[in-house]
Structures are given as structure tokens and as C-alpha cells.
mmCIF file of C-alpha atoms in Angstrom:
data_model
loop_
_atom_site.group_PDB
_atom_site.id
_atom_site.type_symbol
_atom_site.label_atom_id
_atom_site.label_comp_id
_atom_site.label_asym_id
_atom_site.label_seq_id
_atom_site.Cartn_x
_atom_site.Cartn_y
_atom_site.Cartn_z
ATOM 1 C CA UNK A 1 28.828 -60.288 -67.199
ATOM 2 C CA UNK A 2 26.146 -58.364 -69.030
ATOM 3 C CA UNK A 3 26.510 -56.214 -71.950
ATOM 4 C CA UNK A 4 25.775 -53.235 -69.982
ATOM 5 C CA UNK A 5 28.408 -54.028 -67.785
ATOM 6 C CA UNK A 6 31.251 -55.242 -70.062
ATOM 7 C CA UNK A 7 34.205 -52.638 -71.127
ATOM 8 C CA UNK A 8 36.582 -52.802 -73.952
ATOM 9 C CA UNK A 9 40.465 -51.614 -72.511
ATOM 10 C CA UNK A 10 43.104 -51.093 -75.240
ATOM 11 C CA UNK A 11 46.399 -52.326 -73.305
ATOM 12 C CA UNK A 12 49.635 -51.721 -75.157
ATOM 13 C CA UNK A 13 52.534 -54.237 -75.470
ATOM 14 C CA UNK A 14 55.373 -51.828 -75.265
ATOM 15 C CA UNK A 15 56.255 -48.410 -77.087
ATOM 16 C CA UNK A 16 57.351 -50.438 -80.258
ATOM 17 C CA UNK A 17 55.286 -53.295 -80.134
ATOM 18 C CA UNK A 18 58.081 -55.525 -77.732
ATOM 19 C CA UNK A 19 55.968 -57.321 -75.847
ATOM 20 C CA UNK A 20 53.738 -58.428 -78.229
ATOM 21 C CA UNK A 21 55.103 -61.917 -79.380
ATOM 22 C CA UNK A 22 55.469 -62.533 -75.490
ATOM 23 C CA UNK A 23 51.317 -61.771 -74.875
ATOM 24 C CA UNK A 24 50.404 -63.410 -77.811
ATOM 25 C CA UNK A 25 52.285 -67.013 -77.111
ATOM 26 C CA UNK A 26 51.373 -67.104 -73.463
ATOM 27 C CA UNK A 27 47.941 -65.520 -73.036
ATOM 28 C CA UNK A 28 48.583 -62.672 -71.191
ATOM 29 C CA UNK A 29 48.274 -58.679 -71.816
ATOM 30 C CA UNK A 30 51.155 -57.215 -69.905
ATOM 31 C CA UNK A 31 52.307 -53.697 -69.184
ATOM 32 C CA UNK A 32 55.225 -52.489 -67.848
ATOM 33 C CA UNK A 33 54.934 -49.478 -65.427
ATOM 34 C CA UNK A 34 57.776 -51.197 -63.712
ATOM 35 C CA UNK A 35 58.034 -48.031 -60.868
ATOM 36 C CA UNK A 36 55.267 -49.127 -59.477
ATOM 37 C CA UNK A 37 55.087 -52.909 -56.835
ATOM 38 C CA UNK A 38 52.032 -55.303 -56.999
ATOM 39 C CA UNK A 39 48.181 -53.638 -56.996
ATOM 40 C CA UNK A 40 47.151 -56.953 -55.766
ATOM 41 C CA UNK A 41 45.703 -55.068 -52.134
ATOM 42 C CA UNK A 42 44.955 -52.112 -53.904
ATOM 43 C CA UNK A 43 40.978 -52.802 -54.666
ATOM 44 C CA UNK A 44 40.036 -49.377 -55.357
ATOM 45 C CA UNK A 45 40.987 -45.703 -57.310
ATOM 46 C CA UNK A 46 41.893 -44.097 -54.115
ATOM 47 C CA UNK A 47 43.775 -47.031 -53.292
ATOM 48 C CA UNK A 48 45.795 -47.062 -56.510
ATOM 49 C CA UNK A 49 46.082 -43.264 -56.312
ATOM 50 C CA UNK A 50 48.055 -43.736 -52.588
ATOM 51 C CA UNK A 51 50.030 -46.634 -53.863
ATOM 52 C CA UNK A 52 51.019 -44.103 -56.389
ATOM 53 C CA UNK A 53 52.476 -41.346 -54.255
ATOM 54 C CA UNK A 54 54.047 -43.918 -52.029
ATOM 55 C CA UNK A 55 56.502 -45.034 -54.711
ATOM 56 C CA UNK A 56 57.218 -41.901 -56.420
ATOM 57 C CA UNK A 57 57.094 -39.756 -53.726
ATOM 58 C CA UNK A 58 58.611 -36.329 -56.658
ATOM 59 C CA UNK A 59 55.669 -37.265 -58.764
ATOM 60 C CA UNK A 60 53.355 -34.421 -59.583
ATOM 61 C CA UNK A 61 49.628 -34.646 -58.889
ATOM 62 C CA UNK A 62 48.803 -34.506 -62.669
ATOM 63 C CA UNK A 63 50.884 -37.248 -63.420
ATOM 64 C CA UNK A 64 50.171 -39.318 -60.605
ATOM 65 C CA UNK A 65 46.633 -39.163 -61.446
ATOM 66 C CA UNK A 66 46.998 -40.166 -64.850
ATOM 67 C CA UNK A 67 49.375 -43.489 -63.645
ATOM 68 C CA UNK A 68 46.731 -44.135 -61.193
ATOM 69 C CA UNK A 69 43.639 -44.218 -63.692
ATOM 70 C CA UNK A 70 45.400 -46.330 -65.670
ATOM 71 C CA UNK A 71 46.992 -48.894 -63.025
ATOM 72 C CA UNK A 72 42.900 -48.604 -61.469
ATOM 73 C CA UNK A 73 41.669 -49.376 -64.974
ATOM 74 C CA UNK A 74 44.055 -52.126 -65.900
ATOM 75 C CA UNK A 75 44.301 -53.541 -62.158
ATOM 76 C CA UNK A 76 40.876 -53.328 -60.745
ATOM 77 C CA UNK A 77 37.858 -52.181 -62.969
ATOM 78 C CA UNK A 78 38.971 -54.762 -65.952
ATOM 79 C CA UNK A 79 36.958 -58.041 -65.124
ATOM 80 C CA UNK A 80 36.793 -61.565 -66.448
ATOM 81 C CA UNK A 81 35.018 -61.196 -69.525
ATOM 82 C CA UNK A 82 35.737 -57.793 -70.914
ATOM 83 C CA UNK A 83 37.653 -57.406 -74.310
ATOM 84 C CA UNK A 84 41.003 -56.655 -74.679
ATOM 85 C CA UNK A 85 42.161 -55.108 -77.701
ATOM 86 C CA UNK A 86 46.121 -55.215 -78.179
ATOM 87 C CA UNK A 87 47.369 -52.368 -81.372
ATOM 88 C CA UNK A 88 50.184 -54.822 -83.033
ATOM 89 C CA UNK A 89 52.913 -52.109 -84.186
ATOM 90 C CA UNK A 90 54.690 -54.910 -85.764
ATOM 91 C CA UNK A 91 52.570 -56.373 -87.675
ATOM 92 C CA UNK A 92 50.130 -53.407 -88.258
ATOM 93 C CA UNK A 93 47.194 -55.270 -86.902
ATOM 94 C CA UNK A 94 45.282 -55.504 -83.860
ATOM 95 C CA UNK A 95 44.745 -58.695 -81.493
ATOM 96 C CA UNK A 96 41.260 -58.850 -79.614
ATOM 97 C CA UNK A 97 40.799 -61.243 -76.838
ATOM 98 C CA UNK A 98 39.101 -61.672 -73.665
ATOM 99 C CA UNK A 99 40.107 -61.112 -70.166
ATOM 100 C CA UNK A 100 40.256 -64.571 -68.624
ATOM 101 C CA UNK A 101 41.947 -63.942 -65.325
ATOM 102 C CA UNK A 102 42.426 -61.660 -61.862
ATOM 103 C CA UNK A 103 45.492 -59.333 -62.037
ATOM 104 C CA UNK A 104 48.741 -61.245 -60.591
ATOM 105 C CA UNK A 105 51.876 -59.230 -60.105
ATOM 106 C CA UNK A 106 54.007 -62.183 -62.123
ATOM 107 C CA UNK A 107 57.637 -63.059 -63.109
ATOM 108 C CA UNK A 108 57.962 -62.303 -67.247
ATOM 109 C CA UNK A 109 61.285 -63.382 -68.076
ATOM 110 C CA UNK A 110 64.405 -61.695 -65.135
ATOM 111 C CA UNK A 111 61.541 -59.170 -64.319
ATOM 112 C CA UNK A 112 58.329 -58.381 -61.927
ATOM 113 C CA UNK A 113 55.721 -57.073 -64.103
ATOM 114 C CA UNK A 114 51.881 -56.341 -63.926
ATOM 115 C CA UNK A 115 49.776 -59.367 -65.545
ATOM 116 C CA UNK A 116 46.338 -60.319 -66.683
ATOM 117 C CA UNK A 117 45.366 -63.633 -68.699
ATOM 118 C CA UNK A 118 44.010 -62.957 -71.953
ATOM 119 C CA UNK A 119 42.266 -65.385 -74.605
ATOM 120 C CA UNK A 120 43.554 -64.246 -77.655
ATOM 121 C CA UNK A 121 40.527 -65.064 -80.361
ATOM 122 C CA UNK A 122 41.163 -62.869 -83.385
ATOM 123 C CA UNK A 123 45.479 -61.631 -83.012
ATOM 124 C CA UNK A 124 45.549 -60.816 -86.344
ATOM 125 C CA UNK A 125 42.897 -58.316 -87.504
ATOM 126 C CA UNK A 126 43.737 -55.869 -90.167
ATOM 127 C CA UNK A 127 43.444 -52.678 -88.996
ATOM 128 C CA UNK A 128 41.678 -51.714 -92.209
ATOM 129 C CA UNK A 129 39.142 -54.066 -90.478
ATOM 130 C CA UNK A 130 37.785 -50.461 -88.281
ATOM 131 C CA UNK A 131 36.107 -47.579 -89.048
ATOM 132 C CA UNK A 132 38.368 -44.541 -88.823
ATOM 133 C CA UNK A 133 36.757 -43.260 -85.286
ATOM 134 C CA UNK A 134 37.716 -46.741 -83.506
ATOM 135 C CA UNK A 135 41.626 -46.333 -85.157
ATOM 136 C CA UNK A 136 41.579 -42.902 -83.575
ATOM 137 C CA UNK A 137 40.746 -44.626 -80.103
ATOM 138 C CA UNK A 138 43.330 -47.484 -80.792
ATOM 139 C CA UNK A 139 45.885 -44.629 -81.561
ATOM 140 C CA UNK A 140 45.774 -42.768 -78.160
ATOM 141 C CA UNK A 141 48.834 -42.074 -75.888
ATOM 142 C CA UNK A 142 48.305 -43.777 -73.507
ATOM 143 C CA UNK A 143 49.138 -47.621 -72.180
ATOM 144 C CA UNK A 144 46.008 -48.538 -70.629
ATOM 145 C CA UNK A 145 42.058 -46.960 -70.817
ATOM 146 C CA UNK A 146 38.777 -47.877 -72.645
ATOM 147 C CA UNK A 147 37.144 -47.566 -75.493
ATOM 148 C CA UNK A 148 34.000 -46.553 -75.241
ATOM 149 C CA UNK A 149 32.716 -43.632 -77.902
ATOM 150 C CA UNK A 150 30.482 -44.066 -80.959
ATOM 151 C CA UNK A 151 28.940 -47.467 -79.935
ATOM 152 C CA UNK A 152 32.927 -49.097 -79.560
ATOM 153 C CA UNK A 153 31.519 -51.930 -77.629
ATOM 154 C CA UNK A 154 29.020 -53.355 -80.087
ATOM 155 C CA UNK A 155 31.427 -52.800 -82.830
ATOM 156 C CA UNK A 156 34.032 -54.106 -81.413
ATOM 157 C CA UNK A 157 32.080 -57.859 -80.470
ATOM 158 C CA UNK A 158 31.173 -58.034 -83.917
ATOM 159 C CA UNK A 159 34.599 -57.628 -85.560
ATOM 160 C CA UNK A 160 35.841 -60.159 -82.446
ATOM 161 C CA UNK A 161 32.840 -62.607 -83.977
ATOM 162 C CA UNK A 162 34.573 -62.975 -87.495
ATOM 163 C CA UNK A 163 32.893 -59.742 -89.232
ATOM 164 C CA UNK A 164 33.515 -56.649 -90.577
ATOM 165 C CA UNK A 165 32.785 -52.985 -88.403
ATOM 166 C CA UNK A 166 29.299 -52.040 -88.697
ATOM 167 C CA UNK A 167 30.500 -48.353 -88.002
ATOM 168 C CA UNK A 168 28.658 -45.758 -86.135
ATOM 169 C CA UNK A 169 25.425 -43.747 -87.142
ATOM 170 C CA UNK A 170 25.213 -40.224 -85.577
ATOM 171 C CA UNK A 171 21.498 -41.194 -84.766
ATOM 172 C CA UNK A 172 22.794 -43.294 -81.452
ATOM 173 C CA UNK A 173 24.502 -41.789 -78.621
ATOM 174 C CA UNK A 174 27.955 -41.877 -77.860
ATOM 175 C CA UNK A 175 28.912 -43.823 -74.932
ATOM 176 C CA UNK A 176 30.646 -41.922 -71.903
ATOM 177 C CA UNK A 177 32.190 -43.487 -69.106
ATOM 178 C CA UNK A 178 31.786 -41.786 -65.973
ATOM 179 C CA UNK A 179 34.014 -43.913 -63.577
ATOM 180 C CA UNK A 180 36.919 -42.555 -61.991
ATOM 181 C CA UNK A 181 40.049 -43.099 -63.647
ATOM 182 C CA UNK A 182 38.292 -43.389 -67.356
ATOM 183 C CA UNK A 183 39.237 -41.035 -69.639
ATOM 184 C CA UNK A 184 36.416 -39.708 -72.430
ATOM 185 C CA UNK A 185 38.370 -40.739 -75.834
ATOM 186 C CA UNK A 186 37.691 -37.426 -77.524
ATOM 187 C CA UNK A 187 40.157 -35.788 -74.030
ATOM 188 C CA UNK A 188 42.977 -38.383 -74.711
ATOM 189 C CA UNK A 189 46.047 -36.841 -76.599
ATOM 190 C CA UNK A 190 46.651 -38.813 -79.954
ATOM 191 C CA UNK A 191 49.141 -40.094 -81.945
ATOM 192 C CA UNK A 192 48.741 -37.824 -84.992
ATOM 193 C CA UNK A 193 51.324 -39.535 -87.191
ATOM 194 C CA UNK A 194 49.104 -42.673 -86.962
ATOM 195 C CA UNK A 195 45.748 -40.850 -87.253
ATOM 196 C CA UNK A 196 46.869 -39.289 -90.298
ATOM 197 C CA UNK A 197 48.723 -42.628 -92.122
ATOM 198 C CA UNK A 198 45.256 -44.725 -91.239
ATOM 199 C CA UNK A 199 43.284 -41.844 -93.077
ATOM 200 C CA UNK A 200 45.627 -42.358 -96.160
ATOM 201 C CA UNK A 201 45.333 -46.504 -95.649
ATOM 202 C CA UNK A 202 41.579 -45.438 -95.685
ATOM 203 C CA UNK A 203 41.473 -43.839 -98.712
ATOM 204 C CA UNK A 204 43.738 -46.306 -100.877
ATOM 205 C CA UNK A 205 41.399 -48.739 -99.479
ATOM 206 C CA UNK A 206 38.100 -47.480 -100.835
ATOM 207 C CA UNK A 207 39.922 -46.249 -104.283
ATOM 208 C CA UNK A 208 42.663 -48.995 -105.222
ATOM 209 C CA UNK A 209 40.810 -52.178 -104.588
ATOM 210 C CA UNK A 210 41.210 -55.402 -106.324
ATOM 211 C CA UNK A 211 43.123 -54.571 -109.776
ATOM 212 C CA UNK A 212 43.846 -51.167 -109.278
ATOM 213 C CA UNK A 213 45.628 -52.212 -106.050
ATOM 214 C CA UNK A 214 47.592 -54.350 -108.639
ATOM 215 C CA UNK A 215 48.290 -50.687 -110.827
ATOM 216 C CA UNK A 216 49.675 -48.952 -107.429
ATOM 217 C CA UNK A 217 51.913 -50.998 -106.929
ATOM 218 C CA UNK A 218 53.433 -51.059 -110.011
ATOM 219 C CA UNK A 219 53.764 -47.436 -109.859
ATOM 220 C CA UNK A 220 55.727 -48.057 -106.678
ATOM 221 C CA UNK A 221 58.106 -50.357 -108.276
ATOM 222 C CA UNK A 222 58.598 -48.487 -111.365
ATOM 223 C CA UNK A 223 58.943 -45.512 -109.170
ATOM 224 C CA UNK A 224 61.547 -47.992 -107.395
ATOM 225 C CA UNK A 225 63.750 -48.107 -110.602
ATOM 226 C CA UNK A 226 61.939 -51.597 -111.581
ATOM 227 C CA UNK A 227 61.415 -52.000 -115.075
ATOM 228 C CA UNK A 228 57.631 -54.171 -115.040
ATOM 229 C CA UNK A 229 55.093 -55.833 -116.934
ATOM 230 C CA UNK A 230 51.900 -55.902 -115.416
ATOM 231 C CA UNK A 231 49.334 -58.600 -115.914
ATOM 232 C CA UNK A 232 46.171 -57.835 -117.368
ATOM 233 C CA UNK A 233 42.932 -58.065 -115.101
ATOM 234 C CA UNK A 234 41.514 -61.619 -114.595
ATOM 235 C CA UNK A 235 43.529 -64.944 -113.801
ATOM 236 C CA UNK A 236 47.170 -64.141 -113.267
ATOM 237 C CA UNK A 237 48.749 -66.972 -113.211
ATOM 238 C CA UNK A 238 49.453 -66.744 -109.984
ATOM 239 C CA UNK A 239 52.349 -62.977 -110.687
ATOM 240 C CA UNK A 240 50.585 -60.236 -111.029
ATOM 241 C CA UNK A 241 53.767 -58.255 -111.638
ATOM 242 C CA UNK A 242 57.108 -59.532 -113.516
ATOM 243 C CA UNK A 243 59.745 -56.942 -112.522
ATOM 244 C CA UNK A 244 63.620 -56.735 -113.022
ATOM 245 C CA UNK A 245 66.150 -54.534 -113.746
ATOM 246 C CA UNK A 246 68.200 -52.856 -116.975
ATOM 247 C CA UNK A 247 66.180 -50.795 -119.576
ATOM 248 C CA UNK A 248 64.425 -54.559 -120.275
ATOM 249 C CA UNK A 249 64.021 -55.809 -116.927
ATOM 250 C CA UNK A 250 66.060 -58.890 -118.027
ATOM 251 C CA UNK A 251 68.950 -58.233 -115.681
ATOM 252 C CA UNK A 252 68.834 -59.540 -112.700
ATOM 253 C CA UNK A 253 67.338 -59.764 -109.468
ATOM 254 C CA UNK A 254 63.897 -60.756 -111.311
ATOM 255 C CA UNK A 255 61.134 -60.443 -109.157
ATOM 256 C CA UNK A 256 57.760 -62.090 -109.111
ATOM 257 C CA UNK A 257 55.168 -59.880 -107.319
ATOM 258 C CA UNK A 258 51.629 -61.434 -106.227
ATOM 259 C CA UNK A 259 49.060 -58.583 -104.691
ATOM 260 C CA UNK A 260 46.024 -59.526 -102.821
ATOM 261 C CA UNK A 261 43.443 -56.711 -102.040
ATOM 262 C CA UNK A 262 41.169 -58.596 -99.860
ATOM 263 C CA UNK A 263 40.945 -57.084 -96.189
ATOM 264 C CA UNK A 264 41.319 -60.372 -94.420
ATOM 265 C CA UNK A 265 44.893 -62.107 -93.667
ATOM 266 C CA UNK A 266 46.003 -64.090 -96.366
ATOM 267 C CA UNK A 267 46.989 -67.278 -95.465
ATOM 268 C CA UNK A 268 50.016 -69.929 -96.478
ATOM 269 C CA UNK A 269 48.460 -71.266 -99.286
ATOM 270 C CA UNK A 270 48.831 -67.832 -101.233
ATOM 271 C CA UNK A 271 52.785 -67.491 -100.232
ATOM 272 C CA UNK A 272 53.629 -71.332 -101.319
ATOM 273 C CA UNK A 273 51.858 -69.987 -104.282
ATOM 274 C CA UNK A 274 54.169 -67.309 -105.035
ATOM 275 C CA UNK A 275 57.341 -69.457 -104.341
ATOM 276 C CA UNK A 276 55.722 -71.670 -107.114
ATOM 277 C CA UNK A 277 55.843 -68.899 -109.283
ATOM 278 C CA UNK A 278 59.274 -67.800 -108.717
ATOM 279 C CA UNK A 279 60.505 -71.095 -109.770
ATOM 280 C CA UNK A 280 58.405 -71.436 -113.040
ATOM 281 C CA UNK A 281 59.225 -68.582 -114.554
ATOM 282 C CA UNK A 282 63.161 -68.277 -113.042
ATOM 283 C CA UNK A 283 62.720 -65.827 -110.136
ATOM 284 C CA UNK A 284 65.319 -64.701 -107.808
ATOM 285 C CA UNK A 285 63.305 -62.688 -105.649
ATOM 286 C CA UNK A 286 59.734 -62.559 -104.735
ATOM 287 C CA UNK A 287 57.264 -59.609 -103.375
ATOM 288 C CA UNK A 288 53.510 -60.743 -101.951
ATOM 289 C CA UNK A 289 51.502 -57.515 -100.809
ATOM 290 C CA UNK A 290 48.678 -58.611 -98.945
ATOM 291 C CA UNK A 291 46.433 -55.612 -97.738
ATOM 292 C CA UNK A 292 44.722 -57.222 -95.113
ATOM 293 C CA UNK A 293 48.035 -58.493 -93.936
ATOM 294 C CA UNK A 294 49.012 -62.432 -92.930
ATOM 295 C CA UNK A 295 48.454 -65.066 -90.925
ATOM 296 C CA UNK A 296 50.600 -66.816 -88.058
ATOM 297 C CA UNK A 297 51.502 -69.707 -90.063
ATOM 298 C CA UNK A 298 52.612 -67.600 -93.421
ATOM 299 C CA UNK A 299 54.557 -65.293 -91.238
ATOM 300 C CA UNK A 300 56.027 -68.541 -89.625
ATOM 301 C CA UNK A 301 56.783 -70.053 -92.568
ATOM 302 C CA UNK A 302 58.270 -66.992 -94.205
ATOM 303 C CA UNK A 303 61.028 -66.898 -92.283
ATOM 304 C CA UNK A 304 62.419 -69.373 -93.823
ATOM 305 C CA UNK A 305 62.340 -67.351 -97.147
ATOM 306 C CA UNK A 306 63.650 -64.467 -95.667
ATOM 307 C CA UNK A 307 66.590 -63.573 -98.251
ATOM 308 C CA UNK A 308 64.013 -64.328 -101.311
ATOM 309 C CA UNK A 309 60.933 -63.076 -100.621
ATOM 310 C CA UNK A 310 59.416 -60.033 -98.928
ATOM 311 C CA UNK A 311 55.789 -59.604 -96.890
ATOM 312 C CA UNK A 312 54.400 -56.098 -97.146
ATOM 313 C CA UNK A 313 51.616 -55.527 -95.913
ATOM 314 C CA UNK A 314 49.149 -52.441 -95.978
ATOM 315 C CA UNK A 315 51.805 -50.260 -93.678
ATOM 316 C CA UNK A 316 54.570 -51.136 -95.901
ATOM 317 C CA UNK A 317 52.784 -50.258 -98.810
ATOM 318 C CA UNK A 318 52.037 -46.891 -97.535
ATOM 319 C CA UNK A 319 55.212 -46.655 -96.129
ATOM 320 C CA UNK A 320 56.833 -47.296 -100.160
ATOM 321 C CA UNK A 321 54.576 -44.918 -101.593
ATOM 322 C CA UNK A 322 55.860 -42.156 -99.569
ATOM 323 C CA UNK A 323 59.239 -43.043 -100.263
ATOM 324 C CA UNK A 324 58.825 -42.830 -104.052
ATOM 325 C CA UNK A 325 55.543 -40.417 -104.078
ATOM 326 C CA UNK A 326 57.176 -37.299 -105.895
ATOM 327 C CA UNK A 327 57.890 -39.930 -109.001
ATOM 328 C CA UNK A 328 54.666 -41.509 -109.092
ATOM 329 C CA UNK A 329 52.953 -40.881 -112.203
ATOM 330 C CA UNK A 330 50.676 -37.898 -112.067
ATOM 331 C CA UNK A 331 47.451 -39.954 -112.635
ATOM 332 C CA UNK A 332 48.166 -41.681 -109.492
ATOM 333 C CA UNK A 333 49.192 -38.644 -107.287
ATOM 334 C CA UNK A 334 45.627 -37.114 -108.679
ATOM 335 C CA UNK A 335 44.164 -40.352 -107.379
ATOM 336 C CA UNK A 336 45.533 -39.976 -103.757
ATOM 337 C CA UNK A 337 46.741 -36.761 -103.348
ATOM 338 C CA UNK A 338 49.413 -36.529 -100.493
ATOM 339 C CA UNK A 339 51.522 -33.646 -98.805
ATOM 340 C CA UNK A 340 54.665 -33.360 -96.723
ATOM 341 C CA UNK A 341 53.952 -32.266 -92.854
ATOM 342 C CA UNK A 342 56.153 -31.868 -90.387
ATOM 343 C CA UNK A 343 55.725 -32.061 -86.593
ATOM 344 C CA UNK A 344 57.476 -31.863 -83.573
ATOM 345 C CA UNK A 345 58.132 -35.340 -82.139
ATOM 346 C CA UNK A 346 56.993 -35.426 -78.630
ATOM 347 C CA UNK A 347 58.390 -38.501 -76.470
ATOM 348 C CA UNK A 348 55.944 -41.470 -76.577
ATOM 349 C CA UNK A 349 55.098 -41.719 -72.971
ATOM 350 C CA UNK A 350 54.709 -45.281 -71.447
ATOM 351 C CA UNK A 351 51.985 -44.180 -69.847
#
């Protein structure tokens, strides 16, 4: 496959992420479109399109087309060699791989489902790893369809090679895709609550980076009703946070918090670290915010920790500032200034 011809597809693993444990251990990228039989005879859009009608024979042409172009996509126009990349809603990362396999029409668990083998090299990039136009492609409604906009594919390899989004310049031209059943990203509908909470992970990114990241979330916690003593910058000890409760913090649980900034996943190392911690200076409770997010063995190996220490990563972060924004301290709410919107929530289609 050359680079001309190679295609990035974004396949999702389920409106809240269920499926993605199950693609990840066994090497697959699975969808679930279950209304629909095998495509395995379908080897074209018209094809997929009749296939289509056939089964849901009250399906509107609007709809039908759209379940098509994605079954076509996902069934027949992704080849061996093309990238997958997988959105991780529980984890807040994305997985990238490579298509390694025909589509099969395969047994996953009690149930028939659509199938492709998928070589899963980098399933735990921080999303913080992309420039904001490629999040606004990963956050489209839809299940299956490429990426292709604002150079995507080039980007896209190089992240999948171990480094960082070398964004787009407005000087090259944006990539359509003229095939039937692709879908120009700037026509897909979006998922706005995403777009707009990657735009805020954007901006605490660029403004609250290594110590300062440190400062937020002590806000947070003090915010939180913690009563904290931050550590000054430079070697930490390994707590950059003591927290606990009462007007000293003396009362207990006493937490030890350890924050790393860097926008890579941290690794075990760092959490065994914290448990250290915890025990030297009499911890109940521990708190390690990693922006970029963790690894498969920390996440493994934090289980076992469960009821004493907690994993946030960016998301969760965000997701504890706006629980305790209005008490922030106003130098931080000048610092990343936030407001209240409200939407109507529109069903998340599987398709």
C-alpha cells in the first residue's frame, strides 16, 4: 500500500467506550450495527446500499445511505494496511493500530458481529497528544468514516511512530475524499460537548504546565474542602501535595497527591512511587494526576489499590474543576476563564 493510497478510519468501540477492553485484548476493531447480516458478498457501495434496504425494509433513504457508507467504508474500502484510530471514552485516550485483516462476520462473545483484525501499536495516546482540528474529527457522530482533512494522514503516522502532532499549516491543502460513502469531516455532525471540553484540556495544557499544573490542583482540592500544603517547585519528595481534613488538615483521611504534567502516559514506576509516599509520611489515601494519562500495566496494577488510591487523568481533572469552578480562587478563574452552557442532548446515534 502506498501513501497515496492508504486511509485513516476512526471506528468506535461502542457509545460508552464497551467494547474497547474486548478490541484491545484480541486485536480486533469491532462495531456493532447488529441489524444488519454478514457484508462478506457485498464487494461494493451499491452492494452495501441493497443489503441495506433488504434488512430494514421501513428504513428511510437518508438513513439507509448513511448505514451504507459506513458498513462500505468499514467493510470494503478499509484495506490491510490502513490506520485505525479507536477514541477510548474510558480512558480518555485514543488507540492507533493497523488494519491487519479482511472483514469476517465473527462470533464476539453469545453474538454475530462485524470484525476486522487490528494491530494495536500505540492504545494509549493522550488525546492531548492532537492538534485541536484532528480531536474535532475523532469527535464526530458517527461509528465508522475517515479522517482525512488538514493533512490527517501524515499527522496521524507520525504520532503512530512515537511523536508528537506536527499540526497543520494553512499553506497545504486539505485533503478531500471523493469516494462514495466518505463523508468530508467539516459535513459530519459533532459531538459539541467533547469539542468544547478538548478546547478547555487545550488551554490548561498550554497555561498550567509543569508546576503550575501542581497550583491547579490544589485549588481543586482546597475548593474540595481539603485543607493543603503545597510543595515548593523543584524535587518533591516524591508528594507534591499533603492534604487532609479539619481547619489543620490533621484529621483524617490524609492524602498524598503526586501530579505529573508530562503529555505522555506515566508508567508504574511513578504509582509504586506514590504508594511509597503514602507509607512514609502515614497516608490513608493517595491521588496521582497524570495529564498525559497511564499505562496498561499502572492501570493493571492499580486495581489492586482501588480503595486507597485514585488515577485522574486529564478528563478527570477537567471534570473536578467544573465541579468546584465557582470556588476556585479568582486568580485561577482569570487564568482559564469558563462559563455554564446548556444544550439539548440529542441521542448518540450508533451510527
Amino acid at each position: 500500500m502506498t501513501a497515496t493510497t492508504q486511509k485513516i478510519f476512526l471506528v468506535r468501540a461502542g457509545a460508552s467506550g464497551e467494547d474497547e477492553n474486548y478490541a484491545l485484548e484480541h486485536g480486533v476493531a469491532i462495531i456493532r450495527f447488529s441489524e444488519y447480516p454478514s457484508l462478506a458478498t457485498a464487494k461494493d457501495y451499491a452492494a452495501v446500499l441493497a443489503l441495506v434496504k433488504a434488512s430494514q425494509t421501513q428504513i428511510n433513504s437518508r438513513a439507509a445511505g448513511n448505514h451504507a457508507g459506513q458498513l462500505w467504508a468499514y467493510a470494503v474500502a478499509m484495506q490491510v494496511g490502513d490506520i485505525v484510530v479507536m477514541p477510548r471514552k474510558i480512558t480518555a485516550q485514543v488507540a492507533l493500530g493497523r488494519v491487519t485483516g479482511s472483514y469476517k462476520y465473527a462470533k464476539v462473545g453469545s453474538d454475530l458481529r462485524h470484525v476486522r483484525n487490528v494491530e494495536w501499536i500505540r492504545p494509549d495516546v493522550p488525546r492531548t497528544a492532537f492538534g485541536q482540528d484532528l480531536l474535532q474529527s475523532f469527535g464526530a457522530l458517527k461509528t465508522v468514516y475517515t479522517v482525512a482533512r488538514n493533512n490527517a494522514l501524515q499527522r496521524v503516522t507520525t504520532v503512530l511512530a512515537g511523536k508528537i502532532d506536527p499540526g497543520f499549516t494553512p499553506t497545504q491543502d486539505p485533503t478531500r475524499n471523493p469516494d462514495p460513502g466518505f463523508a468530508d469531516d467539516d459535513a459530519i455532525a459533532l459531538d459539541l460537548a467533547l469539542a468544547a471540553h478538548d478546547q478547555i484540556v487545550a488551554h490548561i495544557q498550554a497555561r498550567f504546565h509543569g508546576h503550575a499544573l501542581a497550583q491547579l490542583v490544589n485549588a481543586v482540592l482546597t475548593a474540595d474542602g481539603w485543607t493543603t500544603k503545597l510543595s515548593p517547585p523543584g524535587p518533591d519528595g516524591g508528594v507534591d501535595i499533603f492534604a487532609g481534613r479539619g481547619s489543620f488538615g490533621l484529621d483524617s483521611p490524609r492524602l498524598c497527591v503526586q501530579v505529573k504534567s508530562q503529555n505522555t502516559p506515566s508508567d508504574a514506576t511513578v504509582y509504586r512511587t506514590l504508594q511509597g509516599s503514602m507509607l512514609t509520611f502515614g497516608a490513608e489515601q493517595g491521588l496521582l494526576v497524570c495529564w498525559g494519562g497511564f499505562n496498561k500495566v499502572l492501570l493493571a496494577e492499580a486495581k489492586q489499590g482501588h480503595f486507597t488510591v485514585r488515577l485522574w487523568n486529564s478528563s478527570d481533572l477537567v471534570q473536578a474543576i467544573y465541579r468546584t469552578y465557582e470556588k476556585l480562587p479568582p486568580e485561577i478563574q482569570t487564568q482559564l476563564p469558563l462559563k455554564r452552557a446548556w444544550m439539548l442532548v440529542q441521542d448518540e446515534p450508533e451510527t
